[in-house]
PDB file of C-alpha atoms in Angstrom:
ATOM      1  CA  ASP A1278      75.360  90.647  92.422  1.00 59.00           C
ATOM      2  CA  THR A1279      78.225  93.104  92.286  1.00 62.00           C
ATOM      3  CA  GLU A1280      77.346  95.538  94.983  1.00 89.00           C
ATOM      4  CA  VAL A1281      78.075  96.346  98.571  1.00 96.00           C
ATOM      5  CA  THR A1282      75.050  97.472 100.568  1.00 96.00           C
ATOM      6  CA  GLN A1283      75.066  99.542 103.747  1.00 97.00           C
ATOM      7  CA  THR A1284      72.356 100.366 106.241  1.00 97.00           C
ATOM      8  CA  PRO A1285      71.213 102.781 107.404  1.00 97.00           C
ATOM      9  CA  LYS A1286      71.865 105.536 104.828  1.00 95.00           C
ATOM     10  CA  HIS A1287      71.668 108.227 107.490  1.00 96.00           C
ATOM     11  CA  LEU A1288      72.053 108.032 111.254  1.00 96.00           C
ATOM     12  CA  VAL A1289      71.755 110.716 113.899  1.00 96.00           C
ATOM     13  CA  MET A1290      72.792 109.753 117.389  1.00 94.00           C
ATOM     14  CA  GLY A1291      73.535 111.336 120.719  1.00 91.00           C
ATOM     15  CA  MET A1292      76.828 110.929 122.530  1.00 90.00           C
ATOM     16  CA  THR A1293      75.349 108.386 124.958  1.00 89.00           C
ATOM     17  CA  ASN A1294      73.636 106.218 122.343  1.00 90.00           C
ATOM     18  CA  LYS A1295      74.667 102.793 121.105  1.00 95.00           C
ATOM     19  CA  LYS A1296      74.046 102.078 117.452  1.00 96.00           C
ATOM     20  CA  SER A1297      75.355  99.777 114.734  1.00 97.00           C
ATOM     21  CA  LEU A1298      76.199 100.172 111.065  1.00 98.00           C
ATOM     22  CA  LYS A1299      75.718  97.194 108.789  1.00 98.00           C
ATOM     23  CA  CYS A1300      77.402  96.166 105.561  1.00 98.00           C
ATOM     24  CA  GLU A1301      76.703  93.232 103.270  1.00 98.00           C
ATOM     25  CA  GLN A1302      78.257  91.820 100.091  1.00 97.00           C
ATOM     26  CA  HIS A1303      77.458  88.695  98.092  1.00 91.00           C
ATOM     27  CA  MET A1304      80.397  88.695  95.710  1.00 92.00           C
ATOM     28  CA  GLY A1305      82.249  85.970  97.598  1.00 91.00           C
ATOM     29  CA  HIS A1306      84.885  88.457  98.691  1.00 91.00           C
ATOM     30  CA  ARG A1307      87.005  87.410 101.652  1.00 90.00           C
ATOM     31  CA  ALA A1308      88.217  90.850 102.655  1.00 91.00           C
ATOM     32  CA  MET A1309      86.016  93.602 104.091  1.00 95.00           C
ATOM     33  CA  TYR A1310      86.890  97.089 105.209  1.00 95.00           C
ATOM     34  CA  TRP A1311      85.580 100.051 107.186  1.00 97.00           C
ATOM     35  CA  TYR A1312      86.606 103.549 106.169  1.00 96.00           C
ATOM     36  CA  LYS A1313      85.742 106.981 107.515  1.00 96.00           C
ATOM     37  CA  GLN A1314      85.516 109.944 105.178  1.00 94.00           C
ATOM     38  CA  LYS A1315      85.265 113.603 106.094  1.00 93.00           C
ATOM     39  CA  ALA A1316      84.219 116.230 103.546  1.00 86.00           C
ATOM     40  CA  LYS A1317      86.828 116.984 100.878  1.00 83.00           C
ATOM     41  CA  LYS A1318      89.221 114.353 102.288  1.00 90.00           C
ATOM     42  CA  PRO A1319      90.187 110.899 101.052  1.00 92.00           C
ATOM     43  CA  PRO A1320      88.734 107.797 102.709  1.00 93.00           C
ATOM     44  CA  GLU A1321      90.629 106.916 105.869  1.00 94.00           C
ATOM     45  CA  LEU A1322      91.052 103.222 106.633  1.00 94.00           C
ATOM     46  CA  MET A1323      89.757 102.072 110.030  1.00 96.00           C
ATOM     47  CA  PHE A1324      89.611  98.262 109.999  1.00 95.00           C
ATOM     48  CA  VAL A1325      90.324  95.338 107.673  1.00 93.00           C
ATOM     49  CA  TYR A1326      88.870  91.866 108.027  1.00 93.00           C
ATOM     50  CA  SER A1327      90.405  88.999 106.104  1.00 89.00           C
ATOM     51  CA  TYR A1328      88.624  85.637 106.176  1.00 90.00           C
ATOM     52  CA  GLU A1329      86.464  86.948 109.035  1.00 94.00           C
ATOM     53  CA  LYS A1330      89.472  87.766 111.207  1.00 93.00           C
ATOM     54  CA  LEU A1331      90.499  91.294 112.081  1.00 93.00           C
ATOM     55  CA  SER A1332      93.802  91.894 110.304  1.00 89.00           C
ATOM     56  CA  ILE A1333      94.238  95.662 110.526  1.00 90.00           C
ATOM     57  CA  ASN A1334      93.101  98.137 113.182  1.00 92.00           C
ATOM     58  CA  GLU A1335      94.406 101.596 112.311  1.00 92.00           C
ATOM     59  CA  SER A1336      94.576 102.675 115.966  1.00 91.00           C
ATOM     60  CA  VAL A1337      90.863 103.394 116.007  1.00 95.00           C
ATOM     61  CA  PRO A1338      89.373 104.475 119.381  1.00 96.00           C
ATOM     62  CA  SER A1339      87.546 101.704 121.250  1.00 95.00           C
ATOM     63  CA  ARG A1340      84.220 103.539 120.917  1.00 96.00           C
ATOM     64  CA  PHE A1341      84.217 101.955 117.436  1.00 97.00           C
ATOM     65  CA  SER A1342      83.938  98.176 117.587  1.00 97.00           C
ATOM     66  CA  PRO A1343      83.923  96.098 114.393  1.00 98.00           C
ATOM     67  CA  GLU A1344      82.407  92.665 114.023  1.00 97.00           C
ATOM     68  CA  CYS A1345      82.397  90.179 111.151  1.00 97.00           C
ATOM     69  CA  PRO A1346      79.683  87.574 111.863  1.00 95.00           C
ATOM     70  CA  ASN A1347      80.273  85.765 108.559  1.00 93.00           C
ATOM     71  CA  SER A1348      82.007  86.232 105.224  1.00 90.00           C
ATOM     72  CA  SER A1349      79.181  88.368 103.809  1.00 96.00           C
ATOM     73  CA  LEU A1350      78.475  90.658 106.742  1.00 97.00           C
ATOM     74  CA  LEU A1351      80.397  93.385 108.502  1.00 98.00           C
ATOM     75  CA  ASN A1352      79.123  95.481 111.393  1.00 98.00           C
ATOM     76  CA  LEU A1353      80.476  98.554 113.103  1.00 98.00           C
ATOM     77  CA  HIS A1354      79.189  99.052 116.650  1.00 98.00           C
ATOM     78  CA  LEU A1355      79.200 102.629 117.900  1.00 97.00           C
ATOM     79  CA  HIS A1356      79.122 103.728 121.527  1.00 95.00           C
ATOM     80  CA  ALA A1357      79.782 107.023 123.280  1.00 93.00           C
ATOM     81  CA  LEU A1358      80.788 108.802 120.110  1.00 94.00           C
ATOM     82  CA  GLN A1359      81.947 112.403 119.916  1.00 95.00           C
ATOM     83  CA  PRO A1360      80.645 115.116 117.564  1.00 95.00           C
ATOM     84  CA  GLU A1361      83.978 114.961 115.678  1.00 96.00           C
ATOM     85  CA  ASP A1362      83.116 111.366 114.725  1.00 97.00           C
ATOM     86  CA  SER A1363      80.426 112.740 112.399  1.00 97.00           C
ATOM     87  CA  ALA A1364      81.411 111.605 108.904  1.00 96.00           C
ATOM     88  CA  LEU A1365      80.520 109.313 106.016  1.00 95.00           C
ATOM     89  CA  TYR A1366      81.305 105.711 106.997  1.00 97.00           C
ATOM     90  CA  LEU A1367      82.136 103.517 104.056  1.00 97.00           C
ATOM     91  CA  CYS A1368      82.290  99.770 103.814  1.00 97.00           C
ATOM     92  CA  ALA A1369      84.280  98.065 101.062  1.00 96.00           C
ATOM     93  CA  SER A1370      85.128  94.544 100.008  1.00 94.00           C
ATOM     94  CA  SER A1371      87.728  92.851  97.812  1.00 90.00           C
ATOM     95  CA  GLN A1372      88.518  89.304  96.753  1.00 86.00           C
ATOM     96  CA  GLU A1373      91.596  89.152  98.929  1.00 78.00           C
ATOM     97  CA  THR A1374      93.776  91.537 100.893  1.00 75.00           C
ATOM     98  CA  GLY A1375      97.066  90.688  99.247  1.00 66.00           C
ATOM     99  CA  PHE A1376      98.239  91.659  95.811  1.00 56.00           C
ATOM    100  CA  THR A1377      99.629  88.664  93.939  1.00 54.00           C
ATOM    101  CA  GLY A1378     101.183  90.679  91.147  1.00 51.00           C
ATOM    102  CA  VAL A1379      98.953  88.925  88.642  1.00 50.00           C
ATOM    103  CA  ALA A1380      95.328  89.785  89.196  1.00 47.00           C
ATOM    104  CA  SER A1381      93.513  92.707  90.685  1.00 57.00           C
ATOM    105  CA  TYR A1382      92.583  90.931  93.898  1.00 63.00           C
ATOM    106  CA  ASN A1383      92.813  94.116  95.840  1.00 74.00           C
ATOM    107  CA  GLU A1384      90.254  96.120  93.865  1.00 84.00           C
ATOM    108  CA  GLN A1385      88.024  97.371  96.580  1.00 90.00           C
ATOM    109  CA  PHE A1386      84.347  97.881  95.887  1.00 92.00           C
ATOM    110  CA  PHE A1387      82.665 100.442  98.089  1.00 95.00           C
ATOM    111  CA  GLY A1388      79.161 100.692  99.427  1.00 96.00           C
ATOM    112  CA  PRO A1389      77.179 103.944  99.325  1.00 95.00           C
ATOM    113  CA  GLY A1390      78.075 104.798 102.896  1.00 96.00           C
ATOM    114  CA  THR A1391      76.242 105.766 106.071  1.00 96.00           C
ATOM    115  CA  ARG A1392      76.125 109.484 106.814  1.00 95.00           C
ATOM    116  CA  LEU A1393      76.586 109.670 110.601  1.00 96.00           C
ATOM    117  CA  THR A1394      75.823 112.775 112.646  1.00 96.00           C
ATOM    118  CA  VAL A1395      76.709 112.784 116.344  1.00 96.00           C
ATOM    119  CA  LEU A1396      74.948 115.472 118.367  1.00 93.00           C
TER     120      LEU A1396
ATOM    121  CA  ASP B1115     104.299 112.085 104.951  1.00 71.00           C
ATOM    122  CA  GLN B1116     101.871 111.900 102.048  1.00 82.00           C
ATOM    123  CA  GLN B1117     102.889 108.968  99.869  1.00 92.00           C
ATOM    124  CA  VAL B1118     100.272 109.592  97.164  1.00 95.00           C
ATOM    125  CA  LYS B1119      99.688 113.149  96.004  1.00 96.00           C
ATOM    126  CA  GLN B1120      97.164 114.756  93.731  1.00 97.00           C
ATOM    127  CA  ASN B1121      98.442 118.280  93.471  1.00 93.00           C
ATOM    128  CA  SER B1122      95.459 119.753  91.650  1.00 96.00           C
ATOM    129  CA  PRO B1123      92.453 120.061  93.954  1.00 95.00           C
ATOM    130  CA  SER B1124      90.233 120.967  91.013  1.00 97.00           C
ATOM    131  CA  LEU B1125      90.069 120.840  87.218  1.00 97.00           C
ATOM    132  CA  SER B1126      87.567 122.372  84.821  1.00 98.00           C
ATOM    133  CA  VAL B1127      87.164 121.035  81.273  1.00 98.00           C
ATOM    134  CA  GLN B1128      84.787 121.668  78.387  1.00 98.00           C
ATOM    135  CA  GLU B1129      82.470 118.853  77.324  1.00 98.00           C
ATOM    136  CA  GLY B1130      83.986 116.767  74.524  1.00 97.00           C
ATOM    137  CA  ARG B1131      87.569 117.693  75.391  1.00 98.00           C
ATOM    138  CA  ILE B1132      90.153 115.578  77.187  1.00 98.00           C
ATOM    139  CA  SER B1133      90.403 115.559  80.987  1.00 98.00           C
ATOM    140  CA  ILE B1134      93.819 114.685  82.424  1.00 98.00           C
ATOM    141  CA  LEU B1135      94.062 113.980  86.128  1.00 98.00           C
ATOM    142  CA  ASN B1136      97.491 113.538  87.640  1.00 98.00           C
ATOM    143  CA  CYS B1137      98.846 111.606  90.593  1.00 98.00           C
ATOM    144  CA  ASP B1138     102.380 111.342  91.985  1.00 98.00           C
ATOM    145  CA  TYR B1139     103.708 108.859  94.495  1.00 96.00           C
ATOM    146  CA  THR B1140     106.866 108.691  96.545  1.00 95.00           C
ATOM    147  CA  ASN B1141     107.179 105.021  97.487  1.00 91.00           C
ATOM    148  CA  SER B1142     108.838 103.029  94.706  1.00 90.00           C
ATOM    149  CA  MET B1143     107.527  99.824  96.280  1.00 88.00           C
ATOM    150  CA  PHE B1144     103.944 100.542  95.299  1.00 89.00           C
ATOM    151  CA  ASP B1145     103.035  98.125  92.529  1.00 86.00           C
ATOM    152  CA  TYR B1146      99.324  98.505  91.948  1.00 89.00           C
ATOM    153  CA  PHE B1147      97.374 101.682  91.306  1.00 93.00           C
ATOM    154  CA  LEU B1148      93.668 102.394  91.138  1.00 93.00           C
ATOM    155  CA  TRP B1149      91.419 105.300  90.235  1.00 96.00           C
ATOM    156  CA  TYR B1150      88.101 105.896  91.958  1.00 96.00           C
ATOM    157  CA  LYS B1151      85.362 108.377  91.158  1.00 96.00           C
ATOM    158  CA  LYS B1152      83.169 109.784  93.898  1.00 94.00           C
ATOM    159  CA  TYR B1153      79.917 111.735  93.771  1.00 92.00           C
ATOM    160  CA  PRO B1154      78.869 113.701  96.879  1.00 86.00           C
ATOM    161  CA  ALA B1155      77.282 111.578  99.633  1.00 78.00           C
ATOM    162  CA  GLU B1156      78.055 108.342  97.754  1.00 86.00           C
ATOM    163  CA  GLY B1157      80.770 105.736  98.081  1.00 90.00           C
ATOM    164  CA  PRO B1158      83.732 105.787  95.679  1.00 93.00           C
ATOM    165  CA  THR B1159      83.221 103.830  92.466  1.00 93.00           C
ATOM    166  CA  PHE B1160      86.129 101.841  91.074  1.00 92.00           C
ATOM    167  CA  LEU B1161      87.082 103.099  87.606  1.00 95.00           C
ATOM    168  CA  ILE B1162      90.289 101.548  86.357  1.00 94.00           C
ATOM    169  CA  SER B1163      93.534 100.086  87.656  1.00 92.00           C
ATOM    170  CA  ILE B1164      97.058  99.367  86.483  1.00 92.00           C
ATOM    171  CA  SER B1165      99.810  97.139  87.786  1.00 88.00           C
ATOM    172  CA  SER B1166     103.441  98.207  87.727  1.00 89.00           C
ATOM    173  CA  ILE B1167     104.286  95.696  84.983  1.00 89.00           C
ATOM    174  CA  LYS B1168     102.287  97.804  82.527  1.00 92.00           C
ATOM    175  CA  ASP B1169     102.530 101.406  81.432  1.00 95.00           C
ATOM    176  CA  LYS B1170      99.021 101.805  80.034  1.00 97.00           C
ATOM    177  CA  ASN B1171      95.579 100.398  80.611  1.00 96.00           C
ATOM    178  CA  GLU B1172      92.500 101.386  78.671  1.00 97.00           C
ATOM    179  CA  ASP B1173      88.793 100.900  79.354  1.00 95.00           C
ATOM    180  CA  GLY B1174      86.431 102.734  77.052  1.00 97.00           C
ATOM    181  CA  ARG B1175      86.828 106.481  77.534  1.00 98.00           C
ATOM    182  CA  PHE B1176      89.250 105.987  80.437  1.00 98.00           C
ATOM    183  CA  THR B1177      92.984 105.379  80.054  1.00 98.00           C
ATOM    184  CA  VAL B1178      95.515 105.237  82.851  1.00 98.00           C
ATOM    185  CA  PHE B1179      99.206 105.829  82.125  1.00 98.00           C
ATOM    186  CA  LEU B1180     101.982 104.846  84.512  1.00 97.00           C
ATOM    187  CA  ASN B1181     105.496 106.295  84.398  1.00 97.00           C
ATOM    188  CA  LYS B1182     107.445 104.323  87.001  1.00 95.00           C
ATOM    189  CA  SER B1183     110.685 106.251  86.612  1.00 95.00           C
ATOM    190  CA  ALA B1184     108.872 109.503  87.326  1.00 97.00           C
ATOM    191  CA  LYS B1185     106.593 107.858  89.933  1.00 96.00           C
ATOM    192  CA  HIS B1186     103.660 109.427  88.147  1.00 97.00           C
ATOM    193  CA  LEU B1187     100.327 108.233  86.874  1.00 97.00           C
ATOM    194  CA  SER B1188      97.587 109.985  85.007  1.00 98.00           C
ATOM    195  CA  LEU B1189      93.983 109.313  84.118  1.00 98.00           C
ATOM    196  CA  HIS B1190      92.758 110.471  80.717  1.00 98.00           C
ATOM    197  CA  ILE B1191      89.055 110.800  80.005  1.00 98.00           C
ATOM    198  CA  VAL B1192      88.185 111.247  76.346  1.00 98.00           C
ATOM    199  CA  PRO B1193      85.740 112.668  75.482  1.00 98.00           C
ATOM    200  CA  SER B1194      84.721 114.272  78.766  1.00 98.00           C
ATOM    201  CA  GLN B1195      81.023 114.358  79.584  1.00 97.00           C
ATOM    202  CA  PRO B1196      79.097 116.435  82.161  1.00 97.00           C
ATOM    203  CA  GLY B1197      78.299 113.176  84.028  1.00 96.00           C
ATOM    204  CA  ASP B1198      82.027 112.757  84.641  1.00 97.00           C
ATOM    205  CA  SER B1199      81.916 115.695  87.050  1.00 97.00           C
ATOM    206  CA  ALA B1200      82.963 114.199  90.391  1.00 97.00           C
ATOM    207  CA  VAL B1201      85.949 113.894  92.719  1.00 96.00           C
ATOM    208  CA  TYR B1202      88.612 111.496  91.436  1.00 98.00           C
ATOM    209  CA  PHE B1203      90.926 109.704  93.852  1.00 97.00           C
ATOM    210  CA  CYS B1204      94.025 107.776  92.909  1.00 97.00           C
ATOM    211  CA  ALA B1205      95.143 105.024  95.270  1.00 95.00           C
ATOM    212  CA  ALA B1206      98.162 102.768  95.557  1.00 92.00           C
ATOM    213  CA  SER B1207      98.964  99.452  97.150  1.00 87.00           C
ATOM    214  CA  GLY B1208     101.845  97.012  97.104  1.00 81.00           C
ATOM    215  CA  ASP B1209     103.287  93.658  98.049  1.00 74.00           C
ATOM    216  CA  TYR B1210     105.446  95.403 100.619  1.00 72.00           C
ATOM    217  CA  LEU B1211     102.296  96.289 102.509  1.00 75.00           C
ATOM    218  CA  VAL B1212     101.374  92.600 102.553  1.00 72.00           C
ATOM    219  CA  ALA B1213     104.812  91.824 103.933  1.00 68.00           C
ATOM    220  CA  ARG B1214     104.171  94.355 106.680  1.00 73.00           C
ATOM    221  CA  ASN B1215     100.842  92.698 107.476  1.00 74.00           C
ATOM    222  CA  GLN B1216      99.056  95.646 105.985  1.00 75.00           C
ATOM    223  CA  GLY B1217      97.526  93.695 103.145  1.00 74.00           C
ATOM    224  CA  GLY B1218      94.428  95.383 101.830  1.00 78.00           C
ATOM    225  CA  LYS B1219      95.616  98.855 102.687  1.00 86.00           C
ATOM    226  CA  LEU B1220      95.121 101.383  99.928  1.00 89.00           C
ATOM    227  CA  ILE B1221      96.936 104.678 100.198  1.00 91.00           C
ATOM    228  CA  PHE B1222      94.685 107.391  98.750  1.00 94.00           C
ATOM    229  CA  GLY B1223      95.568 110.765  97.286  1.00 96.00           C
ATOM    230  CA  GLN B1224      93.665 113.875  98.367  1.00 96.00           C
ATOM    231  CA  GLY B1225      91.406 113.861  95.314  1.00 96.00           C
ATOM    232  CA  THR B1226      90.828 116.150  92.337  1.00 97.00           C
ATOM    233  CA  GLU B1227      87.409 117.637  91.736  1.00 97.00           C
ATOM    234  CA  LEU B1228      86.625 117.501  88.017  1.00 98.00           C
ATOM    235  CA  SER B1229      83.995 119.780  86.561  1.00 98.00           C
ATOM    236  CA  VAL B1230      82.943 119.161  82.944  1.00 98.00           C
ATOM    237  CA  LYS B1231      81.039 122.105  81.517  1.00 96.00           C
ATOM    238  CA  PRO B1232      78.457 121.665  78.750  1.00 93.00           C
TER     239      PRO B1232
END
């Protein structure tokens, strides 16, 4: 199994709603990532989990709350979002977070994304 | 400060010809580079990578060239096919990011939209 799955594919929510995005991988990867992508822009890193511990938070507002229940699962909890948070949310995974200089441990494999619309 | 730049937002190529996508970087401490392909409303798909100890890596129709002195890499697609039409992102990472506790961080370019015409 060489894929990263994300649910739901599409999500429409109001500014007062609470919802969650889910991501799953069964490649034995120990690093998982959340990215946000706006149209015609590159993916923008939000969070990195390494061995189920949060290792990078790119100064993301607290209305986004990540969770890594186990090594295969990554959630992103959403609360009180703004319309400008509408974007494609991408999950990715890699074997490790560090580059050893020998192998491509940092090749990140992306899921298909969740298209989020905040009304 | 954009550390990874793709100066051509778009490129149009005839089917069967070569597509050359370019990427420049400013940080000489990057030591691993990746190319991703992205269709609309889908996640990026990993294509090919190269470490700084090499100057070329080939995988089927895709070849990546790295010129460290010029801080430049390019992706060659030969022959180009209509199904190659997508946005291509180059990305960079490095040990120095690990040292700064930023392990796992990829720095992406802005992307180049490739259109291959039949």
